[in-house]
C-alpha atoms as one frame of an Amber mdcrd trajectory, in Angstrom:
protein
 -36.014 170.974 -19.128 -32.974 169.345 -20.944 -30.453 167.393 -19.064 -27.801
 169.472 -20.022 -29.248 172.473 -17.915 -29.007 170.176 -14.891 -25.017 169.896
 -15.122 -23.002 171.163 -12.756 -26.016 171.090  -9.850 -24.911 168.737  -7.086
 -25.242 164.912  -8.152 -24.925 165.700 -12.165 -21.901 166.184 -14.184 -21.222
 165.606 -17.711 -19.578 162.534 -18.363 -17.520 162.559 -22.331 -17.409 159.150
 -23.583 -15.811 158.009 -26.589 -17.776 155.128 -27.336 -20.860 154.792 -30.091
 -24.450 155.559 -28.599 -27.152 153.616 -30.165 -30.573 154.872 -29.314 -34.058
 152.994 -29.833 -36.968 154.866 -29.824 -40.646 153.444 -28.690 -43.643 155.370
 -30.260 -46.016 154.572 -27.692 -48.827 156.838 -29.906 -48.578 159.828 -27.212
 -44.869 161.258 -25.426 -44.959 159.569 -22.174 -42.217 159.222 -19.380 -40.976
 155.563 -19.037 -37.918 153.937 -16.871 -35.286 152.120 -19.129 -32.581 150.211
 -17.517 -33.224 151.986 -13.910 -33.347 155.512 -15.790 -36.307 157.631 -16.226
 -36.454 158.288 -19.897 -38.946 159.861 -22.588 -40.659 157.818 -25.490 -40.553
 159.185 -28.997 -41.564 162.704 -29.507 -41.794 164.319 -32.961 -40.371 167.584
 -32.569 -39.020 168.340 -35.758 -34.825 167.773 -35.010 -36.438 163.778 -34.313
 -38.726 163.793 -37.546 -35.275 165.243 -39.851 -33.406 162.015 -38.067 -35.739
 159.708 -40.019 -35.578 158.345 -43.369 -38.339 159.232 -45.900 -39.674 156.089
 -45.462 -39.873 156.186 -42.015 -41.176 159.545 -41.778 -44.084 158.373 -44.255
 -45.114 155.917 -42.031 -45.131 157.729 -38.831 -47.366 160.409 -40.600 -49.803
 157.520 -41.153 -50.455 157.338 -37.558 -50.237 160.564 -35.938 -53.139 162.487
 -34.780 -52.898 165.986 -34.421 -52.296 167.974 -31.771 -48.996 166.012 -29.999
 -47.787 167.592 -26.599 -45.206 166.757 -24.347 -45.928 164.337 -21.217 -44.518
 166.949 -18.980 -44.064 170.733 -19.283 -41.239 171.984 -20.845 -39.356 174.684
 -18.618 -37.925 177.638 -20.216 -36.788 180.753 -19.392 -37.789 182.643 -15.918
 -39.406 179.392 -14.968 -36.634 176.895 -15.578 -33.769 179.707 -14.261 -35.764
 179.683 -10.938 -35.647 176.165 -10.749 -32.166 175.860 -11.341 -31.485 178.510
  -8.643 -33.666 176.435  -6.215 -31.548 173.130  -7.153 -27.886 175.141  -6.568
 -29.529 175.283  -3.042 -29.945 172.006  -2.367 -27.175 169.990  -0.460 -28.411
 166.656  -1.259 -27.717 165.274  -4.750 -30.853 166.102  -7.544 -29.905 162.519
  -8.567 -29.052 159.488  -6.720
């Protein structure tokens, strides 16, 4: 699910800051879950609003090593799925995050 469904739930709120975001993206060759700085994070996944980010050039050379079928390290919740999840978590009394 995205982050931004999880606002609001006890322990996450949306936090507006004014100052420049820089990301860095690791291609690890599949989409796996890693921890950066103490957060769990994603590596690179080319979904196609990450692929139109790129430069030609850069796009080019990604092509050169990706194989086919790409999937996501974890499953994606939508819909039914991720709206009973979210009801589950407004149940919860303890944070989702610490």
């Amino acid at each position: 699910m995205s982050a931004k469904h999880l606002v609001g739930h006890n322990g996450v709120r949306y936090s507006p800051k004014n100052d420049c975001v820089e990301y860095y993206h690791i291609w690890l060759g599949k989409h796996e879950i890693i921890k950066s700085n103490g957060a769990y994070t994603e590596s690179f996944f080319p979904c196609a609003m990450a692929l139109n980010a790129l430069t030609p050039s850069q796009r080019s050379a990604l092509a050169k090593t990706l194989s086919g079928n790409y999937v996501l390290a974890r499953p994606h919740l939508r819909g039914k799925r991720l709206r009973d999840l979210l009801a589950l978590c407004s149940q919860q009394t303890k944070p989702l995050i610490n």
